[in-house]
Coordinates of C-alpha atoms in Angstrom, one line a residue:
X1 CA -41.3 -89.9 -42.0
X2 CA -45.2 -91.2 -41.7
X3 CA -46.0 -92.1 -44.9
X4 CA -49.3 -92.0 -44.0
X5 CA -49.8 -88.4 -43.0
X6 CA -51.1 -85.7 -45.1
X7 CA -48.7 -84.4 -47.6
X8 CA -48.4 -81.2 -49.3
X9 CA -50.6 -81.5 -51.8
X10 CA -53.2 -82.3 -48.9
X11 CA -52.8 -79.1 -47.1
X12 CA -52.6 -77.4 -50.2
X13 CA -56.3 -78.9 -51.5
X14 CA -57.5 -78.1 -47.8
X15 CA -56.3 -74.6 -47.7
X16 CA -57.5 -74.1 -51.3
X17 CA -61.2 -75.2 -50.3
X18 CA -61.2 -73.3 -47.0
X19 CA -60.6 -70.0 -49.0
X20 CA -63.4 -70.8 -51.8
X21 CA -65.5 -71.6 -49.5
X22 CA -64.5 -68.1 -47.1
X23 CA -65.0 -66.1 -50.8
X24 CA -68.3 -67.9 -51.1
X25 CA -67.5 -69.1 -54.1
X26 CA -69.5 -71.8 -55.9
X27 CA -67.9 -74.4 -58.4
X28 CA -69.6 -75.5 -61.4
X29 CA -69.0 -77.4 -64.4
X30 CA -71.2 -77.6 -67.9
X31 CA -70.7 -80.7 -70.0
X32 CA -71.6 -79.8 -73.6
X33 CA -72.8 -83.2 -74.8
X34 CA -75.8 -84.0 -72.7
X35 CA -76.3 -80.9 -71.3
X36 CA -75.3 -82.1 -67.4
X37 CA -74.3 -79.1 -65.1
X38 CA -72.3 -79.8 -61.9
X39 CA -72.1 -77.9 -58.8
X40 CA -70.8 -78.2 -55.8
X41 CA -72.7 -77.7 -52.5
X42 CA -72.3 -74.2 -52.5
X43 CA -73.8 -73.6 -55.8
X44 CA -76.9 -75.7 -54.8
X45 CA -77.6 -73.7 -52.0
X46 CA -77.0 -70.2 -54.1
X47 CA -79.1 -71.3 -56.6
X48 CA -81.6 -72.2 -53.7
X49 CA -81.8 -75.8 -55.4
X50 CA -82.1 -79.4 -53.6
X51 CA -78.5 -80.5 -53.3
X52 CA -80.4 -84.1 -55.0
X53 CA -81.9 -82.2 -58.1
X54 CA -80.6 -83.9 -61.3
X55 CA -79.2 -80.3 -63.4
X56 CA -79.1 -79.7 -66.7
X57 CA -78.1 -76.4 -68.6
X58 CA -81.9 -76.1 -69.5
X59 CA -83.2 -76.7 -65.7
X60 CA -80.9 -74.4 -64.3
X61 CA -81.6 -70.9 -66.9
X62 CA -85.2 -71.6 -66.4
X63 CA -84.6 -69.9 -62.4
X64 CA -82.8 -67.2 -64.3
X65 CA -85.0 -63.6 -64.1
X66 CA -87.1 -63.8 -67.4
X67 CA -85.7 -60.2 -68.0
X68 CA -82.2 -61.7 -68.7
X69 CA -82.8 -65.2 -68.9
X70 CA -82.2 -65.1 -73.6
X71 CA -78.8 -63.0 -72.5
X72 CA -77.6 -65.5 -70.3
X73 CA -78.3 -68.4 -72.9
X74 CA -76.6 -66.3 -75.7
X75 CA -73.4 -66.2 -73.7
X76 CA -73.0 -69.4 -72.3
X77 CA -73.9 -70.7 -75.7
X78 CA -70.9 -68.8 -77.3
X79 CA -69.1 -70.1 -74.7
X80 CA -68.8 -73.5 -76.6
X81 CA -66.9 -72.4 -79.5
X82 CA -64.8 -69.5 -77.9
X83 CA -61.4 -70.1 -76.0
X84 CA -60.8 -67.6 -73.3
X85 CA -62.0 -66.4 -70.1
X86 CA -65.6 -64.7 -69.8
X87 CA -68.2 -62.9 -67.2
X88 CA -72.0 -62.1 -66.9
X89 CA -74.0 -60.8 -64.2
X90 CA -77.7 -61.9 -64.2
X91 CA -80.9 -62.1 -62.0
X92 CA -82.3 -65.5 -60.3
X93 CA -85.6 -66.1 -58.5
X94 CA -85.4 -68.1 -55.5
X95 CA -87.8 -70.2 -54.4
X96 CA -89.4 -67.6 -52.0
X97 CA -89.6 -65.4 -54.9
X98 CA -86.8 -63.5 -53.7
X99 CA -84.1 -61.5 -56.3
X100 CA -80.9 -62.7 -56.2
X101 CA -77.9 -61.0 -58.2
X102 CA -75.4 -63.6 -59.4
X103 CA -71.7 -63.4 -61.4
X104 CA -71.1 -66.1 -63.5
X105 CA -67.1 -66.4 -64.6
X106 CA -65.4 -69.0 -66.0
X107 CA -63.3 -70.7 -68.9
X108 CA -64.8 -70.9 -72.5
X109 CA -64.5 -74.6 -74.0
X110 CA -61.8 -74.8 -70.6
X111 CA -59.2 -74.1 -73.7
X112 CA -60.2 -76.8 -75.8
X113 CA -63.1 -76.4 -78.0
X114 CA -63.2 -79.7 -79.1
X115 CA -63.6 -81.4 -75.1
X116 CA -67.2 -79.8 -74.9
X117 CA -66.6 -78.6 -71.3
X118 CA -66.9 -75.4 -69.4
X119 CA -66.1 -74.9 -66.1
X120 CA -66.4 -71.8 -63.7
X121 CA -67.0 -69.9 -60.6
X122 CA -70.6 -68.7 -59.4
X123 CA -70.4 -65.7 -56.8
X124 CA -73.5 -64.1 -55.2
X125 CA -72.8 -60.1 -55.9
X126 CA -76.8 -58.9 -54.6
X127 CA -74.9 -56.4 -51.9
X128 CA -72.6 -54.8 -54.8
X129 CA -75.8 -54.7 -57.4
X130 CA -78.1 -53.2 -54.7
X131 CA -75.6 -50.6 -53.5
X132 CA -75.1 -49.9 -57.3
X133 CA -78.6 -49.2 -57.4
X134 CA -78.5 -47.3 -54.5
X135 CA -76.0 -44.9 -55.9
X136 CA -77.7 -44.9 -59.5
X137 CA -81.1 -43.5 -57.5
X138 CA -79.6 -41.0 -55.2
X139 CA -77.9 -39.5 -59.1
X140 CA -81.2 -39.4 -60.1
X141 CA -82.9 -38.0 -56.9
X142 CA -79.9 -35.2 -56.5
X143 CA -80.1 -34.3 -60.1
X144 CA -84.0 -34.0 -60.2
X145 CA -84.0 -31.8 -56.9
X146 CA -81.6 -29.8 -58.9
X147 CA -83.8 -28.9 -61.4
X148 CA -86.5 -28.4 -59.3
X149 CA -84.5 -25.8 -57.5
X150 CA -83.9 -23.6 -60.4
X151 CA -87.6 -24.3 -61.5
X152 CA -88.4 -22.8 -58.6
X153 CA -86.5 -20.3 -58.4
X154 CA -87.6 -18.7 -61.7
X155 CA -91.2 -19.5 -60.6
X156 CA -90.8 -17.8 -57.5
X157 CA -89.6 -14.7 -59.4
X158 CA -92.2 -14.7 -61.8
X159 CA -94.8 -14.7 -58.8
X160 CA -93.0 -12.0 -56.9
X161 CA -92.8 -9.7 -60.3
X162 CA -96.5 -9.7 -60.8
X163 CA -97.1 -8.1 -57.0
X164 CA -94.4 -6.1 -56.9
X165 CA -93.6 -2.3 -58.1
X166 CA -90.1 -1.4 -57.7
X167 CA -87.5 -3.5 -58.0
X168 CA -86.3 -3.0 -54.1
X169 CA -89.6 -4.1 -53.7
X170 CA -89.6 -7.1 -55.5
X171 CA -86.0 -7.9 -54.4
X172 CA -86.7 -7.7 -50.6
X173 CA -90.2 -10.0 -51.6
X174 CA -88.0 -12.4 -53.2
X175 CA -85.5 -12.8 -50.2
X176 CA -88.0 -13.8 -48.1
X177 CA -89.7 -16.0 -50.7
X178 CA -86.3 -17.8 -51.0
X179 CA -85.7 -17.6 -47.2
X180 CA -88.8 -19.5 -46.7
X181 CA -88.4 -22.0 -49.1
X182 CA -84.8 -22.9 -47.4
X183 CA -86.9 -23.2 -44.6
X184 CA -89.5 -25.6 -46.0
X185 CA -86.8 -27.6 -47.7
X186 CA -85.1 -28.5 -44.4
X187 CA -88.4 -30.3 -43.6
X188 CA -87.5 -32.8 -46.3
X189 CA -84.5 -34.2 -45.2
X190 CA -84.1 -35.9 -42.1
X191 CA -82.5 -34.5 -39.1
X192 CA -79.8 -36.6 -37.7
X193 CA -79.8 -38.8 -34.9
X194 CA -83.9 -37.9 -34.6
X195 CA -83.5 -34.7 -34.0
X196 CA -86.5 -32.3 -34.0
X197 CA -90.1 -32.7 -33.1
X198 CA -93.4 -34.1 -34.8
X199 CA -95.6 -31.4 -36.4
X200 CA -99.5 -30.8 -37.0
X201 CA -100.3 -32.0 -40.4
X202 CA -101.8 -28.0 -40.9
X203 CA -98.7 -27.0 -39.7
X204 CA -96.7 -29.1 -42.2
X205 CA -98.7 -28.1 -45.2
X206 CA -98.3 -24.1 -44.1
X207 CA -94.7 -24.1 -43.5
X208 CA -94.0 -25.9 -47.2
X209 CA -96.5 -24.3 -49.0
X210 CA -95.8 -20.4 -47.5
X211 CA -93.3 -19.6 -50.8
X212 CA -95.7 -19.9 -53.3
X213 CA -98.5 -17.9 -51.7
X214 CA -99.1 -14.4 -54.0
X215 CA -100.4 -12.4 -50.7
X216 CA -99.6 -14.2 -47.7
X217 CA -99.5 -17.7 -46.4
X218 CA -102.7 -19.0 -46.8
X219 CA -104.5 -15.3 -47.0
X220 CA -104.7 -15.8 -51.0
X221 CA -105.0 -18.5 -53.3
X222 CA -103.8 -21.3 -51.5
X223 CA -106.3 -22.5 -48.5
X224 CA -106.0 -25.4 -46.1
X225 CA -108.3 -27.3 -44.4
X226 CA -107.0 -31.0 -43.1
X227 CA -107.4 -32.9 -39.9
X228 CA -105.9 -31.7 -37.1
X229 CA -103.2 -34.5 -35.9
X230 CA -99.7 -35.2 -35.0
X231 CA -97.1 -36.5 -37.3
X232 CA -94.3 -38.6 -36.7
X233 CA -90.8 -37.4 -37.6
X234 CA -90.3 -40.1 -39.5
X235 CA -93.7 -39.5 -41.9
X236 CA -93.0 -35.9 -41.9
X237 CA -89.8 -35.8 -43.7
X238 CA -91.7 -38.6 -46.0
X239 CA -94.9 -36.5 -46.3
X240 CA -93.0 -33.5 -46.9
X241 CA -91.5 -34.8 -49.4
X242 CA -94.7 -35.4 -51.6
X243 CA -96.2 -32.0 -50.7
X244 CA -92.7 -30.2 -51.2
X245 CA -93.0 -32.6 -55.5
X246 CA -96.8 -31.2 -55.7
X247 CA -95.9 -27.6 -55.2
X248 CA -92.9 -27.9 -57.3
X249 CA -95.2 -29.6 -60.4
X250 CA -98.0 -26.9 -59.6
X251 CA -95.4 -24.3 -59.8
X252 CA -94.1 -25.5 -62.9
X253 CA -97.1 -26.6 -64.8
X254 CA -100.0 -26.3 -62.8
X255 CA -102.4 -23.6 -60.9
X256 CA -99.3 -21.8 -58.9
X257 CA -98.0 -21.0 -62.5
X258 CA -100.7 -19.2 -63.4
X259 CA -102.2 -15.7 -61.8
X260 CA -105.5 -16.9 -61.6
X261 CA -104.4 -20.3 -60.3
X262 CA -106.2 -22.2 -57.2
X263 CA -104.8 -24.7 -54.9
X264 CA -107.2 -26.0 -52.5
X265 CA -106.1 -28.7 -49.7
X266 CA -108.7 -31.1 -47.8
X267 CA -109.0 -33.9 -45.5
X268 CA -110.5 -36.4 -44.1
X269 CA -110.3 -39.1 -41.8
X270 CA -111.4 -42.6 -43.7
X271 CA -111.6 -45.1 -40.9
X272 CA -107.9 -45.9 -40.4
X273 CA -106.6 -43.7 -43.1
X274 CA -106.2 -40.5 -43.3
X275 CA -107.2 -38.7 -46.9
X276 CA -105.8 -35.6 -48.2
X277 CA -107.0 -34.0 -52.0
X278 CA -104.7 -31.7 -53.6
X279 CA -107.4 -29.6 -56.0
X280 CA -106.0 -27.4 -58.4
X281 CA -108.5 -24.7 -60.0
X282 CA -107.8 -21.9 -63.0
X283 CA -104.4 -22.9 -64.2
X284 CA -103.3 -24.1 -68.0
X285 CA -105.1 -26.7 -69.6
X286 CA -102.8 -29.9 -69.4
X287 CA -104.0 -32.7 -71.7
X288 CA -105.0 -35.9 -69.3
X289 CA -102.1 -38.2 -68.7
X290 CA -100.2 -40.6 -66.2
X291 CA -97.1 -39.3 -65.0
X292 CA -94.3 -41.0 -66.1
X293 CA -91.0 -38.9 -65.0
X294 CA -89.1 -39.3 -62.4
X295 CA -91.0 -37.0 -60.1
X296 CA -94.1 -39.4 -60.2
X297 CA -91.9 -42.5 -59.6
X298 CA -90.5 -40.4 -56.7
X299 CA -94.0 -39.4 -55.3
X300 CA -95.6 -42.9 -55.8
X301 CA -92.2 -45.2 -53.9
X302 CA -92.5 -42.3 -51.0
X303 CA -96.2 -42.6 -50.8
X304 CA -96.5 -46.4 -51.0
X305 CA -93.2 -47.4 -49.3
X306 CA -93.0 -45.1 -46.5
X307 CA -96.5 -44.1 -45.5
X308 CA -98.0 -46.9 -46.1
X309 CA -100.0 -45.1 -49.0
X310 CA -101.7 -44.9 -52.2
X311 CA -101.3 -41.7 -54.7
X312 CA -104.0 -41.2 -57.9
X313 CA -104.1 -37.9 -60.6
X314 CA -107.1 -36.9 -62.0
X315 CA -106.3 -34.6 -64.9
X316 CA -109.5 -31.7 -65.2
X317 CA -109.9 -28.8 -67.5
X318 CA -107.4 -25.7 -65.3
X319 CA -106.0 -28.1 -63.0
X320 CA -105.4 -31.4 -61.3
X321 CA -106.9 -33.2 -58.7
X322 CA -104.3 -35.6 -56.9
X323 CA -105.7 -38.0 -54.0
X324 CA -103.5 -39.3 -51.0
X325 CA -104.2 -42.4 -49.0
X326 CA -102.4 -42.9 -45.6
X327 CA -102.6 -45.0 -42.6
X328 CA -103.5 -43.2 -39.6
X329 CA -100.8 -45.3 -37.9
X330 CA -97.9 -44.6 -40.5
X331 CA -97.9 -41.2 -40.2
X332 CA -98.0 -40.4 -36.3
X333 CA -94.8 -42.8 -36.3

């Protein structure tokens, strides 16, 4: 037997580290009494830190988010007088300002109030938080489309009603209001495996906007009159998105609810944008205000994130007048 080899014990430690360090699991200890926080390597690179810094408790929750930054004291601060096992999830900013999603666990008081130690695991859980997110936005998106759908259905009637005389009439005028809209709504989900073809921008705005026409697309009370240019596939499921939330709103609230109700689309070319105003004429009076609900965060993150846009309301007596900014070069993509 070589007494010098490695024993058991050795292999074990090894083994041990090699898995931690697989998990991506950092180590940490926090002694009480002058406020010293250990890590090891791992942790110093989570935490985006110098692996020379000099931590205490205090250095370290200043780099937690501001947003959770009192929670995250509160706990580890009951952690000193409470035995037992404990977990919190909280925000960091790195040093590139980035978000980083972090899962503290660990040991209150390691079983022994009176040693003034805690010691624990750090574990980077951004993928699980985002996807979490993820989930928690597509809820919200599915369930406001929802909504809209039966919004629009009842709006749709109540158009059809009021140009109708018999209920065959109105019944076969509905069909093909509802037929159309199916139609329209394809436009605003993506095909797959880019499937499909780019459109005119008149074209986009005629197809979506056909359903809530009184006489006829575009013969009546809704008239068009933008640029004539391609648009990518990409922008178009994007774009009509936005014009398929407008009509929805209009229909709900706005000029398309009532009879005497205006919509009037224009454009322009701004040198490398493209502008578009969405005027609304003869509907209720809406007091002004900022959208707040869902819808507008949905409009604003589709008009800002993927075209490159901006997106303003201008509440007027009868209607709304909404301006949209795009680059030229987001939407042909």
């Amino acid at each position: 037997m070589n007494d010098d080899g490695p024993t058991h014990t050795d292999w074990d430690v090894q083994a041990l580290r090699s898995a931690i360090d697989s998990a991506g699991v950092a180590l940490w200890t926090w002694i009480v009494q002058n406020d010293e926080f250990v890590m090891d390597a791992r942790g110093f690179e989570l935490w985006d830190i110098s692996p020379d810094t000099i931590l205490t408790f205090e250095h370290l929750s200043a780099q937690v988010h501001p947003a959770d930054r009192d929670r995250v004291r509160t706990a580890f601060m009951a952690t000193r007088v409470i035995e037992g096992q404990f977990e919190i999830d909280f925000r960091i900013l790195t040093s590139a300002s980035d978000v980083r999603w972090i899962s503290a666990r660990g040991q209150g008081s390691n079983g022994d109030a009176a040693a003034g130690k805690m010691s624990g695991i750090f574990l980077d859980v951004t993928g699980r938080k985002q996807a979490e997110e993820g989930h928690e936005l597509l809820a919200g998106e599915m369930s406001h489309r929802v909504k809209n759908l039966l919004a629009l259905a009842s709006g749709l009637t109540t158009i059809t009603s009021r140009t109708t005389e018999t209920k065959e009439e109105m019944a076969k005028q509905l069909t093909q209001r509802l037929t159309a809209l199916g139609r329209a709504h394809d436009l605003v989900r993506p095909l797959p495996n880019g499937q499909g073809s780019a459109a005119l921008l008149g074209d986009l705005f005629s197809v979506l906007l056909a359903p809530y026409d009184d006489i006829g697309a575009f013969a009546g009370r809704i008239r068009v009159a933008v640029p004539r240019m391609g648009i990518g596939e990409k922008a178009a499921t994007s774009l009509a998105l936005v014009i398929h939330e407008l009509a929805t709103n209009s229909l709900k609230y706005g000029a398309l609810s009532s009879e005497q109700g205006l919509l009037d689309i224009s454009g322009s070319t701004v040198e490398e944008d493209v502008e578009i105003l969405w005027s609304e004429q003869g509907g209720p009076d809406i007091p002004s205000r900022s959208p707040e609900g869902y819808g507008s965060k949905l409009l604003h993150r589709t008009v800002s994130g993927h075209l490159g846009g901006s997106i303003a309301h201008e509440w007027t007596a009868g209607g709304v007048v909404v301006t949209l900014r795009m680059r030229v070069s987001d939407l042909t993509h």
